[in-house]
Tab-separated table of C-alpha atoms in Angstrom:
chain	number	residue	atom	x	y	z
A	19	GLY	CA	3.703	-16.223	9.342
A	20	GLU	CA	4.862	-13.031	7.771
A	21	SER	CA	4.042	-9.779	9.471
A	22	VAL	CA	5.178	-6.217	9.363
A	23	GLY	CA	4.633	-4.100	12.413
A	24	LEU	CA	5.401	-0.627	13.620
A	25	HIS	CA	6.802	0.259	17.007
A	26	LEU	CA	5.094	3.630	17.461
A	27	PRO	CA	1.607	4.495	16.290
A	28	THR	CA	2.155	8.276	16.646
A	29	LEU	CA	5.306	10.353	16.432
A	30	SER	CA	5.397	14.084	17.152
A	31	VAL	CA	8.414	16.148	16.135
A	32	GLN	CA	9.296	19.794	15.978
A	33	GLU	CA	9.672	21.394	12.600
A	34	GLY	CA	13.292	21.246	11.537
A	35	ASP	CA	14.134	18.237	13.670
A	36	ASN	CA	14.950	14.833	12.259
A	37	SER	CA	12.285	12.103	12.383
A	38	ILE	CA	12.882	8.394	12.751
A	39	ILE	CA	10.090	5.942	12.050
A	40	ASN	CA	10.692	2.318	12.888
A	41	CYS	CA	9.348	-0.918	11.534
A	42	ALA	CA	9.869	-4.563	12.449
A	43	TYR	CA	9.316	-7.561	10.222
A	44	SER	CA	9.248	-11.214	11.100
A	45	ASN	CA	9.893	-13.120	7.888
A	46	SER	CA	13.578	-13.629	7.213
A	47	ALA	CA	12.689	-14.387	3.575
A	48	SER	CA	11.530	-10.787	3.069
A	49	ASP	CA	13.963	-9.129	0.729
A	50	TYR	CA	12.318	-6.000	-0.628
A	51	PHE	CA	11.034	-3.178	1.523
A	52	ILE	CA	9.221	0.019	0.691
A	53	TRP	CA	8.192	3.088	2.641
A	54	TYR	CA	4.993	4.822	1.666
A	55	LYS	CA	3.560	8.136	2.825
A	56	GLN	CA	-0.196	8.539	3.003
A	57	GLU	CA	-1.825	11.909	3.494
A	58	SER	CA	-5.408	12.170	4.609
A	59	GLY	CA	-7.812	11.249	1.833
A	60	LYS	CA	-5.096	10.198	-0.580
A	61	GLY	CA	-3.504	6.983	-1.734
A	62	PRO	CA	-0.066	5.873	-0.525
A	63	GLN	CA	2.829	7.698	-2.139
A	64	PHE	CA	6.129	5.924	-2.741
A	65	ILE	CA	9.018	7.394	-0.743
A	66	ILE	CA	11.964	5.033	-0.925
A	67	ASP	CA	12.742	1.359	-1.206
A	68	ILE	CA	15.575	-0.965	-0.314
A	69	ARG	CA	16.552	-4.518	-1.125
A	70	SER	CA	17.912	-6.910	1.436
A	71	ASN	CA	21.388	-6.867	-0.085
A	72	MET	CA	21.736	-3.277	1.100
A	73	ASP	CA	21.963	-1.763	4.593
A	74	LYS	CA	21.270	1.829	3.722
A	75	ARG	CA	19.785	3.870	0.962
A	76	GLN	CA	19.410	7.616	0.699
A	77	GLY	CA	16.997	9.831	-1.131
A	78	GLN	CA	16.142	13.463	-0.926
A	79	ARG	CA	15.933	14.212	2.833
A	80	VAL	CA	15.112	10.557	3.513
A	81	THR	CA	17.262	7.602	4.439
A	82	VAL	CA	16.188	4.010	4.919
A	83	LEU	CA	18.229	1.701	7.112
A	84	LEU	CA	17.855	-2.058	7.103
A	85	ASN	CA	19.142	-4.321	9.865
A	86	LYS	CA	18.584	-7.863	8.770
A	87	THR	CA	20.060	-9.324	11.921
A	88	VAL	CA	17.223	-8.006	14.055
A	89	LYS	CA	14.713	-7.692	11.216
A	90	HIS	CA	14.331	-3.969	11.633
A	91	LEU	CA	13.743	-1.172	9.169
A	92	SER	CA	13.774	2.550	9.777
A	93	LEU	CA	12.947	5.685	7.843
A	94	GLN	CA	14.814	8.829	8.696
A	95	ILE	CA	13.501	12.190	7.548
A	96	ALA	CA	15.907	15.085	7.818
A	97	ALA	CA	14.767	18.610	8.691
A	98	THR	CA	11.145	17.565	9.054
A	99	GLN	CA	8.669	19.971	7.490
A	100	PRO	CA	4.932	20.501	8.049
A	101	GLY	CA	4.311	18.855	4.682
A	102	ASP	CA	5.797	15.661	6.055
A	103	SER	CA	2.813	15.215	8.356
A	104	ALA	CA	1.153	12.001	7.252
A	105	VAL	CA	0.869	8.303	8.025
A	106	TYR	CA	3.930	6.319	7.059
A	107	PHE	CA	3.732	2.648	6.174
A	108	CYS	CA	6.473	0.141	5.699
A	109	ALA	CA	5.741	-2.751	3.385
A	110	GLU	CA	7.552	-5.866	2.276
A	111	THR	CA	7.573	-8.534	-0.358
A	112	LEU	CA	9.520	-11.736	-0.346
A	113	THR	CA	11.132	-13.923	-2.932
A	114	GLY	CA	8.644	-16.544	-4.017
A	115	GLY	CA	5.804	-14.765	-2.296
A	116	GLY	CA	4.404	-13.174	-5.381
A	117	ASN	CA	4.098	-9.445	-5.819
A	118	LYS	CA	1.719	-8.803	-2.966
A	119	LEU	CA	2.834	-6.146	-0.530
A	120	THR	CA	2.385	-6.813	3.168
A	121	PHE	CA	1.853	-3.591	5.080
A	122	GLY	CA	2.143	-2.578	8.680
A	123	THR	CA	-0.582	-0.575	10.390
A	124	GLY	CA	1.239	2.734	9.969
A	125	THR	CA	2.805	5.502	12.048
A	126	GLN	CA	1.191	8.910	12.237
A	127	LEU	CA	3.856	11.619	11.989
A	128	LYS	CA	2.823	15.002	13.372
A	129	VAL	CA	5.048	17.987	12.780
A	130	GLU	CA	4.697	20.742	15.354
A	131	LEU	CA	5.500	24.317	14.426
B	30	GLY	CA	2.247	11.801	-16.815
B	31	ALA	CA	-1.096	10.622	-15.471
B	32	GLY	CA	-1.048	8.398	-12.441
B	33	VAL	CA	-3.409	5.643	-11.402
B	34	SER	CA	-6.996	6.834	-11.413
B	35	GLN	CA	-9.983	5.314	-9.645
B	36	SER	CA	-13.695	5.894	-9.793
B	37	PRO	CA	-15.904	6.684	-8.089
B	38	SER	CA	-13.949	8.495	-5.390
B	39	ASN	CA	-16.753	7.850	-2.917
B	40	LYS	CA	-19.570	5.320	-2.940
B	41	VAL	CA	-22.409	4.914	-0.479
B	42	THR	CA	-24.584	1.846	-0.861
B	43	GLU	CA	-27.132	-0.158	1.037
B	44	LYS	CA	-26.419	-3.528	2.516
B	45	GLY	CA	-27.137	-6.284	0.010
B	46	LYS	CA	-26.509	-4.185	-3.090
B	47	ASP	CA	-23.739	-4.869	-5.600
B	48	VAL	CA	-21.013	-2.315	-6.311
B	49	GLU	CA	-18.401	-1.919	-9.028
B	50	LEU	CA	-15.168	-0.038	-8.518
B	51	ARG	CA	-13.002	0.985	-11.430
B	52	CYS	CA	-9.247	1.383	-11.798
B	53	ASP	CA	-7.255	2.883	-14.672
B	54	PRO	CA	-3.580	2.003	-14.253
B	55	ILE	CA	-0.640	4.062	-15.407
B	56	SER	CA	-0.385	3.776	-19.161
B	57	GLY	CA	1.914	0.959	-20.190
B	58	HIS	CA	1.950	-0.726	-16.802
B	59	THR	CA	1.491	-4.446	-17.099
B	60	ALA	CA	0.683	-5.288	-13.514
B	61	LEU	CA	-2.356	-4.151	-11.544
B	62	TYR	CA	-3.169	-4.709	-7.872
B	63	TRP	CA	-6.144	-4.193	-5.591
B	64	TYR	CA	-5.807	-3.564	-1.865
B	65	ARG	CA	-8.301	-2.750	0.868
B	66	GLN	CA	-7.703	-0.365	3.737
B	67	SER	CA	-10.109	-0.581	6.628
B	68	LEU	CA	-10.450	2.293	9.098
B	69	GLY	CA	-7.244	2.750	11.041
B	70	GLN	CA	-5.659	-0.319	9.494
B	71	GLY	CA	-2.915	-1.035	7.047
B	72	LEU	CA	-3.467	-2.147	3.514
B	73	GLU	CA	-4.636	-5.679	2.813
B	74	PHE	CA	-3.843	-7.350	-0.491
B	75	LEU	CA	-6.846	-8.548	-2.490
B	76	ILE	CA	-5.882	-9.536	-6.042
B	77	TYR	CA	-3.113	-9.078	-8.594
B	78	PHE	CA	-3.108	-9.160	-12.413
B	79	GLN	CA	0.022	-9.480	-14.524
B	80	GLY	CA	-0.229	-9.536	-18.277
B	81	ASN	CA	-2.146	-12.514	-19.579
B	82	SER	CA	-1.326	-14.704	-16.613
B	83	ALA	CA	-4.029	-16.023	-14.338
B	84	PRO	CA	-4.654	-13.495	-11.572
B	85	ASP	CA	-3.490	-14.112	-8.023
B	86	LYS	CA	-6.784	-14.080	-6.116
B	87	SER	CA	-5.367	-15.288	-2.833
B	88	GLY	CA	-6.345	-12.143	-0.922
B	89	LEU	CA	-10.035	-12.001	-1.824
B	90	PRO	CA	-11.936	-12.338	1.479
B	91	SER	CA	-14.973	-14.161	0.127
B	92	ASP	CA	-16.642	-15.293	-3.075
B	93	ARG	CA	-18.673	-12.083	-3.040
B	94	PHE	CA	-15.532	-10.336	-4.288
B	95	SER	CA	-14.361	-10.623	-7.887
B	96	ALA	CA	-12.265	-8.610	-10.289
B	97	GLU	CA	-11.687	-8.421	-13.980
B	98	ARG	CA	-9.130	-6.770	-16.142
B	99	THR	CA	-10.234	-6.298	-19.707
B	100	GLY	CA	-7.809	-5.610	-22.522
B	101	GLY	CA	-4.871	-5.623	-20.162
B	102	SER	CA	-5.674	-2.150	-18.902
B	103	VAL	CA	-8.759	-1.100	-16.953
B	104	SER	CA	-9.850	-3.236	-14.023
B	105	THR	CA	-13.162	-3.530	-12.211
B	106	LEU	CA	-13.544	-4.839	-8.679
B	107	THR	CA	-17.053	-6.090	-7.975
B	108	ILE	CA	-18.510	-6.719	-4.552
B	109	GLN	CA	-21.808	-8.582	-4.542
B	110	ARG	CA	-24.358	-8.445	-1.759
B	111	THR	CA	-22.353	-5.879	0.152
B	112	GLN	CA	-22.062	-6.143	3.913
B	113	GLN	CA	-21.255	-3.415	6.429
B	114	GLU	CA	-17.848	-4.951	7.057
B	115	ASP	CA	-17.014	-4.264	3.398
B	116	SER	CA	-16.844	-0.557	4.228
B	117	ALA	CA	-13.275	0.499	3.535
B	118	VAL	CA	-11.050	2.347	1.115
B	119	TYR	CA	-10.300	0.241	-1.930
B	120	LEU	CA	-6.946	1.096	-3.446
B	121	CYS	CA	-5.613	0.169	-6.828
B	122	ALA	CA	-1.931	0.138	-7.758
B	123	SER	CA	0.054	-0.609	-10.893
B	124	SER	CA	3.646	-1.428	-11.682
B	125	PRO	CA	5.542	-1.479	-14.976
B	126	ARG	CA	6.104	-5.200	-15.472
B	127	GLY	CA	4.960	-7.181	-12.457
B	128	ASP	CA	7.539	-9.844	-13.149
B	129	SER	CA	9.562	-9.099	-10.062
B	130	HIS	CA	8.527	-8.913	-6.432
B	131	ALA	CA	10.988	-6.013	-6.073
B	132	GLU	CA	9.110	-3.548	-8.231
B	133	THR	CA	7.563	-0.316	-7.029
B	134	GLN	CA	3.788	-0.242	-6.968
B	135	TYR	CA	2.148	3.130	-7.594
B	136	PHE	CA	-1.184	3.748	-5.946
B	137	GLY	CA	-4.313	5.576	-6.979
B	138	PRO	CA	-6.356	7.808	-4.659
B	139	GLY	CA	-8.759	5.052	-3.709
B	140	THR	CA	-12.520	4.580	-3.616
B	141	ARG	CA	-14.128	5.117	-0.238
B	142	LEU	CA	-16.965	2.632	0.123
B	143	LEU	CA	-19.565	2.971	2.835
B	144	VAL	CA	-22.169	0.254	3.248
B	145	LEU	CA	-25.188	1.329	5.273
């Protein structure tokens, strides 16, 4: 069945360093992926998305990389700031699977000063 | 502009009681979604509305859960005869059209439900 999982439950980085959050998915039919950021007590906030016809997409300080061969997704955050501390979720949808997002369990990013 | 809003922000109820959770989507958004987030877990899809189409109820965990969307805007998620395992954060999201699986869903702040 389809599943989205995260390699690391907690990631600690120093302020100013780059962060890389990884995500694996199992359904080769998945073709749309989203990263969300969730701060404590708040709803998920959209960060960046990517479709399966792309390998890389960049936003402001964030880059998403997609490796369809190994079914792996990563979120890179440049010059990590204290405000980046949150739980990060990857999510997927697939063609013909409706609009329901399937989420992983999340990675807690902690930024150390 | 205003984002997705949900009410109440917190709800404490006793086991066996019914609860209603409300969602106001972003104005003009056609599609509306409900998800549940249990403690320390990811988000679990519950139900999806898109325009006048029949809702996708495939994620509802039991017949105690139901949802309505009146007038194509506001939605209410109802849980009857609440159980302790229903305790979770209930999140609502909306998207502009809902006619594509590759459309960003924007989330509200959630309702934190605690069943005693």
